Amino acid sequence: MRSSDPQQRPVDSGTVTAVLKRIIAENGREHIWGYVVAIGCLVLVALSTAFTAWIMRSIIDEAFANRRADVVWIICLAIFIAFVVRGFASYGQAVALSKIGNNIVARYQSRLYVHLMTLSVGYFNEARSARIAAQVSQNVGGIRDVLNLTITSTARDLLTFVALLGVMVYQDPLLSLAVLILAPPLLLALRYLSKRLRQATKEAIDLNSHVLGAMQETIQGISIVKAFTMEGQLEEKVNKIIVAAEGRANKIARLSERNAPMTESFAGFAVASVLAYAAYRSIYQNVPPGAFFSFVTALLLAYDPARRLAKLQVQMERAAVNARMIYELLDMEPRQRDLPDAKPLVVTEARIELRHVAFAYGNDNVLDGVDMVAEGGKTTALVGPSGAGKSTIINLIPRFYDPKAGQILIDGQDIAHVTKKSLREQLAYVSQQPYLFEGSIRDNIRYGRPDASDAEIEEAARLAYAHDFIVAQPEGYDTPVGENGVTLSGGQRQRLSIARALVRNAPILLLDEATSALDTESEAAVQKALDEAMTGRTVVVIAHRLSTVVRADKIVVMQQGRVVEEGNHETLAKRSDGLYARLNNLQRPAASETF
Ligand code: ADP
C-alpha cells in the first residue's frame, strides 16, 4: 500500500481520538440537526428506562405492602407510557442515526472515488487494485461506525447508566457503593483485551484483502491459469492465505467475546449478593421491600448499557482502524500536480518532440536519452523488439508518467509546464486492448467527448465502420455493453474504441495497434477505421502491422530504450545491416502481416 515515493507516504492519522476528532470535524456540522434529534431520542430512552426502575419501589410498596388499589392503576399506566415512549424514542434515534450513517458512507465513497482518479497511473501499478477495492468497501463503514458508536454509547448507554445509577444510589446508597467497588477491576481487564484486539484486526483486514486480491488476479488471468495448469499451485498458495485469514478471524472472535464470561460471572455474583443482603434486611430488620426491588431492577437494567460501555473501546478500536485506512488513502497526494504556473496547451501543428528523454519505472532505465520528432499531421511509427520502450513513450506523452530527464514538447511547449487537462484534451488514445465501460454503446463512444451530439456519435461510428453492427444490436446505440452487456467481438470492440477516439476529434492520436489476430473481415474493417482516424492528425503508433509501417511517414526504430534508426520504409529497408531491415526480413518469409 505504501509507496516508496515520499510524496505518496500517507499522513499518519494518529490515535482513536485523533481519528474521531477528524471525523467529527469533517462530518459533524453537516448532520448537526440529525444528531440533535438522535440525542433527544436517546435522552428519552435513558430517562424512561430509569423511570421504570424507579417506579418499582412504589408499585411494590403500594400494591403489596400497603395494598392501595387506587394508586396502583396510575402507576401501571405510567409504566405503560414509559415503555411506549421508550419504543418510539428508540425508533427515532435508530432511524436518525442510520440516515446520517448512510449519508456519511455515500459521501466518503464519492470522495474516495474522485480522489482515486487523481492519483497517478504509477500508483495503480504499485498498489494492487483489489486491495484498493477492499479498502474502499470495507473501511468506509468504519467511519460511520466510529461516529455512531460514539453517539449511541455516550448518549444512550452512558445516560441510561448514569440515570440508573442515580436510582440505585437513591434507593440504597450502601449497596450501590458495594457494586461500585467491584466494577473497576473488571474494566481494567477489558482494557487489556482491547489492546490485543487492535493488532489482530489490522492483520485480519490485511489478510482479507490478500484473499480478495488473489481471487481477482486468478479471475482476470483465468486463461493463463488454465493454459499453464496453475490451478494446483494457486490453490495451495491461496489456501494458505485463506487459512491464515480464518485463524485471524477466530482470534478476533475469541478476543472480542472474551469479556462475556468475565462480565456474566461478575453480574451473577453481584445479583446473588444483593438478593441475599436484601432478603436479610427484609426478614430480620423489617425494611419494606420496595426500595430493594427498585434497586435490583436498576442494577439489572444497568447491566446491558454497562456491558456495551465496557465493549465500547474494543469496538471503537476496530472501527478506528478501518477509518484510519480510509484516511491514509485520502491523504495520499496525487504524485503529479500541475505546476503553479501551468498554462493551457495551445496546439497549432501538433508537432511532438522528445528531447533527451530518460525514464525508469524503478531503478533500471527504460528510456535512455531518446530524441525523436513526430511531425504535425504525419504518422510516426514506433517499431522495435518487445521491451524496447515503445509503450513507455506512448505513456509519457499524456503524462501518465513524467520523464526522469529531458523534455517533451508539443508545438514548442514543454508538457511539464502545461495543465494536464489541456494536454489530455488534445489527445485521443486507442489502446491495444479496447476497454468498454459499463453503459450503452452510445455512452461508450461519448466518453470521447461528453458534449458530442447523437448525430456526431453516429457520424464517428460510421467513420469507424461500426455503425452497421451497432444498428444490428438488439437496442442499437442503446445496447448495453461492458461487464454485464452484450458480447462484442474483438474487432467490434476495437472499432468502438476507434469511434470513441474519432468523436474526441483531437489533433493528436496515440495508437497501440492490436497484435491479437482478427478474422480477415474484421481486420479489414478495423484497418479502414484506423485509416479514417489517422487522416489529418499527428499519429504516434506502436506498429505491429507491416502495412501500417510501410505507409507511415516516418519510422522510429527502437532498441533497449534508444532510438537506433529513423527514416521511412524504403530508406530503412535498404540498409542491409540495420535492425529495421533485419526485423523486416524476419517477418517476410512467414508471410505474416504483423510486425
Ligand atoms: P515495448 O512497448 O517496446 O514492448 P515497454 O515500454 O512496454 O516496451 O517496456 C520497456 C521496459 O519497461 C520493459 O523492460 C518493461 O519490462 C518495463 N516496464 C514496462 N511497463 C512497466 C511498469 N508499469 N512497471 C515497471 N516496468 C515496466
Coordinates of C-alpha atoms and ligand atoms in Angstrom, one line a residue:
M1 CA 0.0 0.0 0.0
R2 CA 2.7 2.4 1.0
S3 CA 4.8 3.7 -1.8
S4 CA 8.5 4.5 -1.6
D5 CA 7.8 7.9 -3.1
P6 CA 8.0 10.3 -0.2
Q7 CA 5.2 12.4 -1.7
Q8 CA 2.8 9.5 -1.5
R9 CA 3.6 8.5 2.0
P10 CA 0.3 8.7 3.8
V11 CA 0.0 11.1 6.7
D12 CA -0.3 9.2 10.0
S13 CA -3.9 9.8 11.2
G14 CA -3.0 9.0 14.8
T15 CA -4.9 7.5 17.6
V16 CA -8.6 6.8 18.0
T17 CA -9.2 10.3 19.5
A18 CA -7.4 11.9 16.5
V19 CA -9.5 9.9 14.1
L20 CA -12.6 10.7 16.0
K21 CA -11.8 14.4 16.0
R22 CA -11.2 14.4 12.3
I23 CA -14.4 12.5 11.5
I24 CA -16.4 14.9 13.6
A25 CA -14.7 17.9 12.1
E26 CA -15.4 16.7 8.6
N27 CA -19.0 15.5 9.2
G28 CA -20.3 16.9 12.4
R29 CA -21.6 20.2 11.2
E30 CA -23.3 18.7 8.1
H31 CA -25.5 16.5 10.3
I32 CA -26.0 18.6 13.3
W33 CA -29.8 18.5 13.2
G34 CA -29.9 14.8 12.7
Y35 CA -27.7 14.4 15.8
V36 CA -29.9 16.8 17.8
V37 CA -32.9 14.6 17.0
A38 CA -31.0 11.4 17.7
I39 CA -29.6 12.7 21.0
G40 CA -33.0 13.9 22.1
C41 CA -34.5 10.5 21.5
L42 CA -31.6 8.8 23.3
V43 CA -32.1 11.1 26.3
L44 CA -35.8 10.0 26.3
V45 CA -34.7 6.3 26.2
A46 CA -32.4 6.8 29.1
L47 CA -35.0 8.6 31.2
S48 CA -37.8 6.2 30.5
T49 CA -35.6 3.3 31.4
A50 CA -34.6 4.9 34.7
F51 CA -38.2 5.7 35.4
T52 CA -39.3 2.0 35.1
A53 CA -36.7 1.1 37.7
W54 CA -37.6 4.0 40.0
I55 CA -41.3 3.3 39.9
M56 CA -40.7 -0.3 41.1
R57 CA -40.4 0.9 44.7
S58 CA -43.9 2.5 44.6
I59 CA -45.5 -0.5 42.9
I60 CA -44.1 -3.0 45.4
D61 CA -44.8 -0.9 48.4
E62 CA -48.2 0.4 47.4
A63 CA -49.6 -2.8 45.9
F64 CA -48.0 -5.5 48.0
A65 CA -47.2 -3.8 51.3
N66 CA -50.0 -1.1 51.6
R67 CA -52.5 -2.8 49.2
R68 CA -53.6 0.6 47.7
A69 CA -55.6 -0.4 44.6
D70 CA -56.4 3.2 43.7
V71 CA -52.8 4.3 43.1
V72 CA -51.7 1.0 41.6
W73 CA -53.5 1.6 38.3
I74 CA -52.0 5.1 37.9
I75 CA -48.5 3.6 38.5
C76 CA -49.3 0.8 35.9
L77 CA -50.4 3.4 33.4
A78 CA -47.2 5.4 34.0
I79 CA -45.2 2.2 33.4
F80 CA -47.1 1.6 30.2
I81 CA -46.5 5.1 29.0
A82 CA -42.8 4.9 29.8
F83 CA -42.4 1.8 27.7
V84 CA -44.3 3.4 24.8
V85 CA -42.0 6.5 25.0
R86 CA -39.0 4.2 25.1
G87 CA -40.2 2.3 22.0
F88 CA -40.8 5.4 19.9
A89 CA -37.6 7.1 21.1
S90 CA -35.6 4.0 20.2
Y91 CA -37.1 4.0 16.8
G92 CA -36.4 7.7 16.3
Q93 CA -32.8 7.5 17.3
A94 CA -32.2 4.4 15.2
V95 CA -33.7 6.0 12.0
A96 CA -31.9 9.3 12.6
L97 CA -28.5 7.6 13.1
S98 CA -28.9 5.3 10.2
K99 CA -29.8 8.2 7.9
I100 CA -26.7 10.1 9.0
G101 CA -24.6 6.9 8.7
N102 CA -25.7 6.1 5.2
N103 CA -25.1 9.6 4.1
I104 CA -21.6 9.5 5.6
V105 CA -20.8 6.3 3.7
A106 CA -22.1 7.7 0.5
R107 CA -20.1 10.9 0.9
Y108 CA -16.9 9.1 1.7
Q109 CA -17.4 6.7 -1.2
S110 CA -17.7 9.6 -3.7
R111 CA -14.8 11.4 -2.1
L112 CA -12.7 8.3 -2.4
Y113 CA -13.7 7.6 -6.0
V114 CA -12.9 11.2 -7.0
H115 CA -9.6 11.0 -5.1
L116 CA -8.6 7.7 -6.7
M117 CA -8.9 9.2 -10.1
T118 CA -6.5 12.0 -9.2
L119 CA -3.7 9.5 -8.2
S120 CA -1.1 8.8 -10.9
V121 CA -1.2 5.8 -13.2
G122 CA 2.1 4.7 -11.4
Y123 CA 0.2 4.4 -8.1
F124 CA -2.2 1.9 -9.6
N125 CA 0.7 -0.2 -10.9
E126 CA 2.2 -0.3 -7.4
A127 CA -1.0 -0.8 -5.4
R128 CA -3.0 -3.9 -6.3
S129 CA -6.4 -2.8 -7.4
A130 CA -8.2 -5.4 -5.3
R131 CA -6.6 -4.0 -2.2
I132 CA -7.9 -0.6 -3.1
A133 CA -11.4 -2.0 -3.7
A134 CA -11.3 -3.9 -0.4
Q135 CA -10.2 -0.7 1.4
V136 CA -13.0 1.3 -0.1
S137 CA -15.8 -1.1 0.5
Q138 CA -14.8 -2.3 4.0
N139 CA -13.4 0.7 5.5
V140 CA -15.9 3.4 4.8
G141 CA -18.2 1.6 7.2
G142 CA -15.6 2.2 9.8
I143 CA -16.1 5.9 9.7
R144 CA -19.8 5.6 10.1
D145 CA -19.3 3.1 13.0
V146 CA -16.9 5.4 14.8
L147 CA -19.5 8.2 14.8
N148 CA -22.5 6.1 15.6
L149 CA -20.7 4.2 18.4
T150 CA -19.7 7.4 20.0
I151 CA -23.2 8.8 19.8
T152 CA -25.1 5.7 20.8
S153 CA -22.7 4.8 23.5
T154 CA -22.2 8.1 25.1
A155 CA -25.7 9.4 24.8
R156 CA -27.8 6.3 25.3
D157 CA -25.7 3.9 27.3
L158 CA -23.9 6.5 29.4
L159 CA -27.0 8.4 30.1
T160 CA -29.0 5.3 30.9
F161 CA -26.3 4.0 33.1
V162 CA -26.0 7.3 35.0
A163 CA -29.7 7.6 35.4
L164 CA -30.0 4.0 36.7
L165 CA -27.0 4.6 38.9
G166 CA -28.9 7.6 40.3
V167 CA -31.9 5.4 41.0
M168 CA -29.7 2.8 42.7
V169 CA -27.9 5.4 44.9
Y170 CA -31.3 7.0 45.8
Q171 CA -32.8 3.6 46.8
D172 CA -29.9 2.1 48.6
P173 CA -26.6 4.0 48.9
L174 CA -24.8 1.2 50.8
L175 CA -25.4 -1.4 48.2
S176 CA -24.5 1.0 45.4
L177 CA -21.2 1.6 47.0
A178 CA -20.5 -2.2 47.1
V179 CA -21.3 -2.5 43.4
L180 CA -19.1 0.4 42.5
I181 CA -16.1 -1.1 44.3
L182 CA -16.4 -4.3 42.4
A183 CA -16.7 -2.8 38.9
P184 CA -13.3 -1.1 38.3
P185 CA -11.1 -4.3 38.2
L186 CA -13.5 -5.7 35.6
L187 CA -13.0 -2.6 33.4
L188 CA -9.2 -2.8 33.7
A189 CA -9.3 -6.4 32.4
L190 CA -11.4 -5.3 29.4
R191 CA -8.9 -2.5 28.6
Y192 CA -6.1 -5.1 28.3
L193 CA -8.2 -7.1 25.8
S194 CA -8.8 -4.1 23.6
K195 CA -5.1 -3.6 23.1
R196 CA -4.6 -7.1 21.8
L197 CA -7.7 -6.8 19.5
R198 CA -6.3 -3.8 17.8
Q199 CA -3.4 -5.7 16.3
A200 CA -5.4 -8.7 15.3
T201 CA -7.9 -6.5 13.5
K202 CA -5.3 -4.8 11.4
E203 CA -3.8 -8.1 10.5
A204 CA -7.2 -9.6 9.6
I205 CA -8.0 -6.7 7.2
D206 CA -4.6 -7.1 5.5
L207 CA -5.1 -10.8 5.1
N208 CA -8.6 -10.4 3.7
S209 CA -7.5 -8.0 1.1
H210 CA -4.9 -10.5 0.1
V211 CA -7.5 -13.2 -0.3
L212 CA -9.6 -10.8 -2.4
G213 CA -6.6 -9.8 -4.5
A214 CA -5.6 -13.4 -5.1
M215 CA -9.1 -14.3 -6.3
Q216 CA -9.4 -11.3 -8.5
E217 CA -6.0 -12.0 -10.1
T218 CA -7.0 -15.5 -10.8
I219 CA -10.3 -14.4 -12.4
Q220 CA -8.6 -11.8 -14.5
G221 CA -5.9 -14.2 -15.7
I222 CA -8.1 -17.3 -15.8
S223 CA -7.0 -18.3 -19.4
I224 CA -3.3 -18.1 -18.3
V225 CA -4.2 -20.1 -15.2
K226 CA -5.8 -22.8 -17.2
A227 CA -3.3 -22.8 -20.0
F228 CA -0.4 -23.3 -17.7
T229 CA -2.3 -25.6 -15.4
M230 CA -1.5 -23.4 -12.5
E231 CA -4.7 -24.5 -10.6
G232 CA -2.8 -26.7 -8.1
Q233 CA -0.1 -24.2 -7.2
L234 CA -2.6 -21.3 -6.9
E235 CA -4.9 -23.4 -4.8
E236 CA -2.1 -24.2 -2.4
K237 CA -1.0 -20.6 -2.3
V238 CA -4.4 -19.0 -1.8
N239 CA -5.5 -21.7 0.6
K240 CA -2.6 -20.7 2.9
I241 CA -3.8 -17.1 2.9
I242 CA -7.4 -18.2 3.5
V243 CA -6.4 -20.4 6.4
A244 CA -4.4 -17.6 7.9
A245 CA -7.3 -15.2 7.5
E246 CA -9.6 -17.7 9.1
G247 CA -7.3 -18.1 12.1
R248 CA -7.0 -14.4 12.5
A249 CA -10.8 -14.0 12.4
N250 CA -11.1 -16.7 15.1
K251 CA -8.6 -14.9 17.2
I252 CA -10.6 -11.7 16.9
A253 CA -13.8 -13.5 17.9
R254 CA -12.1 -15.0 20.9
L255 CA -10.6 -11.7 22.0
S256 CA -13.7 -9.6 21.4
E257 CA -16.1 -12.1 23.1
R258 CA -13.7 -12.9 25.9
N259 CA -15.3 -10.2 28.1
A260 CA -18.6 -12.1 28.0
P261 CA -17.6 -14.8 30.6
M262 CA -16.0 -12.2 32.7
T263 CA -18.9 -9.8 32.8
E264 CA -21.5 -12.6 33.2
S265 CA -19.7 -14.1 36.2
F266 CA -19.4 -10.7 37.8
A267 CA -23.1 -9.9 37.2
G268 CA -24.2 -13.3 38.6
F269 CA -22.1 -12.7 41.8
A270 CA -23.4 -9.1 42.2
V271 CA -27.1 -10.1 41.8
A272 CA -26.8 -13.1 44.1
S273 CA -25.1 -11.0 46.9
V274 CA -27.6 -8.2 46.6
L275 CA -30.5 -10.6 46.8
A276 CA -29.0 -12.2 50.0
Y277 CA -28.5 -8.8 51.6
A278 CA -32.0 -7.6 50.8
A279 CA -33.6 -10.8 52.0
Y280 CA -31.7 -10.5 55.2
R281 CA -32.9 -6.9 55.7
S282 CA -36.5 -7.7 54.9
I283 CA -36.6 -10.8 57.1
Y284 CA -34.6 -9.6 60.2
Q285 CA -34.9 -5.8 60.1
N286 CA -38.4 -5.5 58.6
V287 CA -37.4 -3.0 55.9
P288 CA -40.2 -2.7 53.2
P289 CA -39.1 -4.5 50.0
G290 CA -40.0 -1.7 47.5
A291 CA -36.6 0.1 47.6
F292 CA -34.8 -3.1 47.2
F293 CA -36.8 -4.2 44.2
S294 CA -36.3 -0.8 42.6
F295 CA -32.6 -1.2 43.3
V296 CA -32.4 -4.6 41.7
T297 CA -34.4 -3.6 38.7
A298 CA -32.0 -0.6 38.2
L299 CA -29.0 -2.9 38.6
L300 CA -30.3 -5.4 36.1
L301 CA -31.2 -2.7 33.7
A302 CA -27.8 -1.1 34.1
Y303 CA -26.1 -4.3 33.2
D304 CA -26.7 -4.0 29.5
P305 CA -25.5 -0.4 29.0
A306 CA -22.6 -1.1 31.3
R307 CA -21.6 -4.1 29.2
R308 CA -21.9 -2.1 26.0
L309 CA -19.8 0.7 27.5
A310 CA -17.2 -1.8 28.5
K311 CA -17.1 -3.1 25.0
L312 CA -17.1 0.4 23.5
Q313 CA -13.3 0.8 23.4
V314 CA -12.8 -2.5 21.7
Q315 CA -15.3 -1.6 19.1
M316 CA -14.0 1.9 18.7
E317 CA -10.6 0.5 18.1
R318 CA -11.9 -1.8 15.4
A319 CA -13.8 0.9 13.7
A320 CA -11.0 3.4 14.0
V321 CA -8.5 1.0 12.3
N322 CA -10.9 0.9 9.3
A323 CA -11.4 4.7 9.4
R324 CA -7.7 5.3 9.6
M325 CA -7.1 3.2 6.5
I326 CA -9.6 5.4 4.6
Y327 CA -7.8 8.5 5.7
E328 CA -4.4 7.0 4.6
L329 CA -5.8 6.7 1.2
L330 CA -7.5 10.1 1.2
D331 CA -4.3 11.8 2.4
M332 CA -2.2 10.3 -0.4
E333 CA -1.0 13.2 -2.5
P334 CA -1.5 12.9 -6.3
R335 CA 2.0 12.4 -7.5
Q336 CA 1.9 14.8 -10.4
R337 CA 0.2 18.1 -9.6
D338 CA 0.1 20.8 -12.2
L339 CA 2.9 23.3 -11.7
P340 CA 1.6 26.5 -10.1
D341 CA 2.4 28.5 -13.3
A342 CA 1.0 25.8 -15.6
K343 CA -0.7 27.2 -18.7
P344 CA -3.2 25.6 -21.1
L345 CA -1.6 23.9 -24.0
V346 CA -2.1 25.7 -27.3
V347 CA -1.9 23.4 -30.3
T348 CA -1.1 24.7 -33.8
E349 CA 0.6 22.0 -35.8
A350 CA 0.6 19.3 -33.1
R351 CA 4.3 18.6 -33.5
I352 CA 5.6 16.4 -30.8
E353 CA 9.3 16.5 -29.9
L354 CA 11.2 14.3 -27.4
R355 CA 14.5 15.8 -26.2
H356 CA 17.0 13.6 -24.5
V357 CA 14.2 11.9 -22.6
A358 CA 15.2 9.4 -20.0
F359 CA 12.8 7.3 -17.9
A360 CA 12.8 4.5 -15.4
Y361 CA 9.8 2.7 -13.7
G362 CA 12.1 1.6 -10.9
N363 CA 15.9 1.7 -10.9
D364 CA 16.7 0.5 -14.4
N365 CA 16.5 2.9 -17.2
V366 CA 13.8 2.1 -19.7
L367 CA 14.4 5.1 -21.9
D368 CA 17.9 6.3 -22.3
G369 CA 18.2 9.7 -23.9
V370 CA 15.5 9.4 -26.6
D371 CA 15.4 12.2 -29.2
M372 CA 12.5 11.9 -31.6
V373 CA 10.1 14.1 -33.5
A374 CA 6.6 13.3 -34.6
E375 CA 5.8 15.9 -37.2
G376 CA 2.4 17.6 -37.1
G377 CA -0.3 15.9 -39.2
K378 CA 2.0 13.0 -40.1
T379 CA 2.2 9.4 -38.9
T380 CA 5.2 8.3 -36.9
A381 CA 5.5 4.5 -36.4
L382 CA 7.5 3.1 -33.5
V383 CA 8.9 -0.3 -34.2
G384 CA 11.4 -2.5 -32.4
P385 CA 11.6 -5.6 -30.3
S386 CA 9.4 -6.1 -27.3
G387 CA 10.6 -4.3 -24.2
A388 CA 12.4 -1.6 -26.3
G389 CA 10.3 1.2 -24.7
K390 CA 7.7 1.9 -27.3
S391 CA 4.7 1.8 -24.9
T392 CA 6.7 3.8 -22.4
I393 CA 7.0 6.7 -25.0
I394 CA 3.2 6.5 -25.6
N395 CA 2.7 6.6 -21.8
L396 CA 4.9 9.7 -21.4
I397 CA 3.0 11.9 -23.9
P398 CA -0.3 12.1 -21.9
R399 CA 1.9 12.4 -18.8
F400 CA 0.8 9.1 -17.3
Y401 CA 4.4 9.3 -16.1
D402 CA 6.9 12.1 -16.1
P403 CA 10.4 11.7 -17.7
K404 CA 13.3 11.5 -15.2
A405 CA 15.3 13.7 -17.5
G406 CA 14.8 15.6 -20.8
Q407 CA 11.7 17.3 -22.1
I408 CA 8.7 16.5 -24.2
L409 CA 7.5 19.5 -26.3
I410 CA 4.2 19.9 -28.2
D411 CA 4.4 22.8 -30.6
G412 CA 7.4 24.1 -28.6
Q413 CA 5.6 24.0 -25.2
D414 CA 7.1 21.7 -22.5
I415 CA 4.3 19.4 -21.4
A416 CA 5.5 19.5 -17.9
H417 CA 4.6 23.2 -17.8
V418 CA 1.0 22.9 -19.2
T419 CA -2.1 21.8 -17.4
K420 CA -2.7 18.1 -17.6
K421 CA -6.3 18.6 -18.5
S422 CA -5.5 20.8 -21.5
L423 CA -2.8 18.4 -22.6
R424 CA -5.1 15.4 -22.5
E425 CA -7.9 17.2 -24.2
Q426 CA -5.7 17.4 -27.3
L427 CA -5.1 13.7 -27.3
A428 CA -7.0 10.6 -28.3
Y429 CA -5.8 7.2 -27.4
V430 CA -6.6 3.8 -28.8
S431 CA -5.2 1.0 -26.7
Q432 CA -4.3 -2.5 -27.8
Q433 CA -7.0 -3.9 -25.5
P434 CA -10.1 -1.9 -26.3
Y435 CA -11.8 -1.2 -23.0
L436 CA -15.5 -0.7 -22.8
F437 CA -17.2 0.7 -19.7
E438 CA -20.5 -0.3 -18.2
G439 CA -23.2 1.5 -20.1
S440 CA -24.7 1.7 -23.6
I441 CA -22.7 1.8 -26.9
R442 CA -23.6 5.4 -27.2
D443 CA -22.3 6.2 -23.7
N444 CA -19.1 4.4 -24.6
I445 CA -18.5 6.5 -27.7
R446 CA -19.5 9.7 -25.9
Y447 CA -16.7 9.2 -23.3
G448 CA -14.5 10.6 -26.1
R449 CA -16.3 13.9 -25.8
P450 CA -19.1 14.4 -23.3
D451 CA -20.8 17.2 -25.3
A452 CA -20.9 15.3 -28.5
S453 CA -24.4 15.2 -30.1
D454 CA -26.1 11.9 -31.1
A455 CA -25.5 12.9 -34.7
E456 CA -21.8 13.3 -34.1
I457 CA -21.6 10.0 -32.3
E458 CA -23.3 8.3 -35.2
E459 CA -21.0 10.0 -37.7
A460 CA -18.0 8.8 -35.7
A461 CA -19.4 5.3 -35.6
R462 CA -19.9 5.4 -39.4
L463 CA -16.3 6.5 -40.0
A464 CA -15.1 3.8 -37.7
Y465 CA -17.1 1.2 -39.7
A466 CA -19.1 0.4 -36.5
H467 CA -22.5 1.9 -37.5
D468 CA -23.7 -1.3 -39.3
F469 CA -23.0 -3.7 -36.5
I470 CA -24.3 -1.2 -33.9
V471 CA -27.7 -0.9 -35.5
A472 CA -27.9 -4.7 -35.8
Q473 CA -27.6 -5.0 -32.0
P474 CA -30.9 -5.6 -30.1
E475 CA -31.2 -1.9 -29.0
G476 CA -29.0 -0.3 -31.5
Y477 CA -26.9 2.5 -30.0
D478 CA -28.6 2.0 -26.6
T479 CA -27.5 -1.6 -26.3
P480 CA -25.6 -2.1 -23.0
V481 CA -22.0 -3.2 -23.2
G482 CA -19.3 -3.7 -20.6
E483 CA -19.3 -6.4 -17.9
N484 CA -23.0 -7.0 -17.9
G485 CA -23.7 -6.1 -21.5
V486 CA -23.8 -7.9 -24.9
T487 CA -20.7 -9.7 -26.0
L488 CA -18.9 -8.0 -28.9
S489 CA -16.1 -9.5 -31.0
G490 CA -12.6 -8.2 -30.6
G491 CA -12.9 -6.3 -33.9
Q492 CA -16.1 -4.7 -32.9
R493 CA -14.8 -3.6 -29.6
Q494 CA -11.8 -2.1 -31.4
R495 CA -14.0 -0.2 -33.8
L496 CA -16.0 1.2 -30.9
S497 CA -12.8 2.4 -29.2
I498 CA -11.7 4.0 -32.5
A499 CA -15.1 5.7 -32.8
R500 CA -14.5 7.0 -29.2
A501 CA -11.2 8.4 -30.4
L502 CA -12.8 9.9 -33.5
V503 CA -15.6 11.7 -31.7
R504 CA -12.9 13.3 -29.5
N505 CA -11.6 15.0 -32.6
A506 CA -8.2 15.7 -31.0
P507 CA -5.3 16.7 -33.2
I508 CA -3.0 14.0 -31.7
L509 CA -3.7 10.3 -31.9
L510 CA -1.8 7.8 -29.8
L511 CA -2.3 4.3 -31.1
D512 CA -1.2 1.0 -29.8
E513 CA -2.0 -1.4 -32.7
A514 CA -3.6 -4.6 -31.6
T515 CA -1.4 -7.7 -32.1
S516 CA -4.2 -10.2 -31.5
A517 CA -5.3 -11.8 -34.7
L518 CA -8.7 -10.8 -36.0
D519 CA -10.6 -12.6 -38.8
T520 CA -9.9 -11.1 -42.2
E521 CA -13.2 -9.3 -42.4
S522 CA -12.8 -7.6 -39.0
E523 CA -9.2 -6.9 -39.7
A524 CA -10.1 -5.0 -42.9
A525 CA -12.9 -3.1 -41.1
V526 CA -10.6 -2.1 -38.3
Q527 CA -7.9 -1.1 -40.7
K528 CA -10.3 1.1 -42.6
A529 CA -11.5 2.6 -39.3
L530 CA -7.9 3.3 -38.3
D531 CA -7.1 4.9 -41.7
E532 CA -10.0 7.2 -41.1
A533 CA -8.9 8.1 -37.6
M534 CA -5.3 8.8 -38.7
T535 CA -6.0 11.2 -41.5
G536 CA -5.1 14.8 -40.8
R537 CA -3.7 14.1 -37.3
T538 CA -0.4 13.7 -35.7
V539 CA -0.2 10.0 -35.1
V540 CA 2.2 8.1 -32.9
V541 CA 1.6 4.5 -33.5
I542 CA 3.2 1.4 -32.0
A543 CA 3.1 -0.5 -35.2
H544 CA 2.6 -4.3 -35.4
R545 CA 1.2 -4.5 -39.0
L546 CA 3.6 -4.2 -41.9
S547 CA 1.0 -2.2 -43.8
T548 CA 1.0 0.5 -41.1
V549 CA 4.8 0.6 -41.1
V550 CA 5.1 0.8 -44.8
R551 CA 2.6 3.7 -45.0
A552 CA 4.0 5.7 -42.1
D553 CA 5.6 9.0 -42.9
K554 CA 8.4 8.2 -40.6
I555 CA 9.6 5.1 -38.8
V556 CA 11.5 5.3 -35.5
V557 CA 13.3 2.0 -34.7
M558 CA 13.9 1.5 -31.0
Q559 CA 16.1 -1.0 -29.1
Q560 CA 16.8 -1.1 -25.4
G561 CA 15.4 2.3 -24.7
R562 CA 17.2 4.1 -27.5
V563 CA 16.4 5.2 -31.0
V564 CA 18.7 3.3 -33.3
E565 CA 17.3 4.1 -36.7
E566 CA 15.0 6.6 -38.3
G567 CA 13.6 7.1 -41.8
N568 CA 10.9 5.7 -44.0
H569 CA 10.3 2.2 -45.2
E570 CA 12.3 2.5 -48.4
T571 CA 15.4 4.0 -46.9
L572 CA 15.4 1.8 -43.8
A573 CA 14.8 -1.5 -45.7
K574 CA 17.8 -0.7 -47.9
R575 CA 20.3 -0.6 -45.1
S576 CA 21.3 -4.2 -45.1
D577 CA 22.9 -4.1 -41.7
G578 CA 20.1 -2.2 -40.0
L579 CA 17.8 -3.5 -37.3
Y580 CA 14.8 -2.5 -39.3
A581 CA 15.9 -4.5 -42.3
R582 CA 16.5 -7.5 -40.1
L583 CA 13.1 -7.2 -38.5
N584 CA 11.5 -6.7 -41.9
N585 CA 13.2 -9.7 -43.4
L586 CA 12.4 -11.8 -40.3
Q587 CA 8.7 -11.1 -40.8
R588 CA 8.5 -11.6 -44.6
P589 CA 9.1 -15.3 -45.1
A590 CA 6.4 -16.2 -42.8
A591 CA 4.1 -14.1 -45.0
S592 CA 2.9 -12.6 -41.7
E593 CA 1.3 -9.3 -41.8
T594 CA 2.3 -8.5 -38.3
F595 CA 5.4 -6.7 -37.3
Ligands
ADP1 P1 7.6 -2.1 -25.6 O1 6.4 -1.4 -25.7 O2 8.7 -1.7 -26.6 O3 7.5 -3.6 -25.6 P2 7.7 -1.1 -22.9 O4 7.8 0.3 -23.0 O5 6.4 -1.7 -22.6 O6 8.3 -1.8 -24.2 O7 8.7 -1.6 -21.8 C1 10.0 -1.2 -21.7 C2 10.6 -1.8 -20.4 O8 9.9 -1.3 -19.3 C3 10.4 -3.3 -20.3 O9 11.6 -3.8 -19.8 C4 9.3 -3.5 -19.3 O10 9.5 -4.6 -18.5 C5 9.4 -2.3 -18.4 N1 8.1 -1.8 -18.0 C6 7.0 -1.5 -18.7 N2 6.0 -1.1 -18.0 C7 6.4 -1.2 -16.7 C8 5.7 -0.8 -15.5 N3 4.5 -0.4 -15.4 N4 6.5 -1.0 -14.4 C9 7.7 -1.5 -14.4 N5 8.4 -1.8 -15.5 C10 7.7 -1.6 -16.7

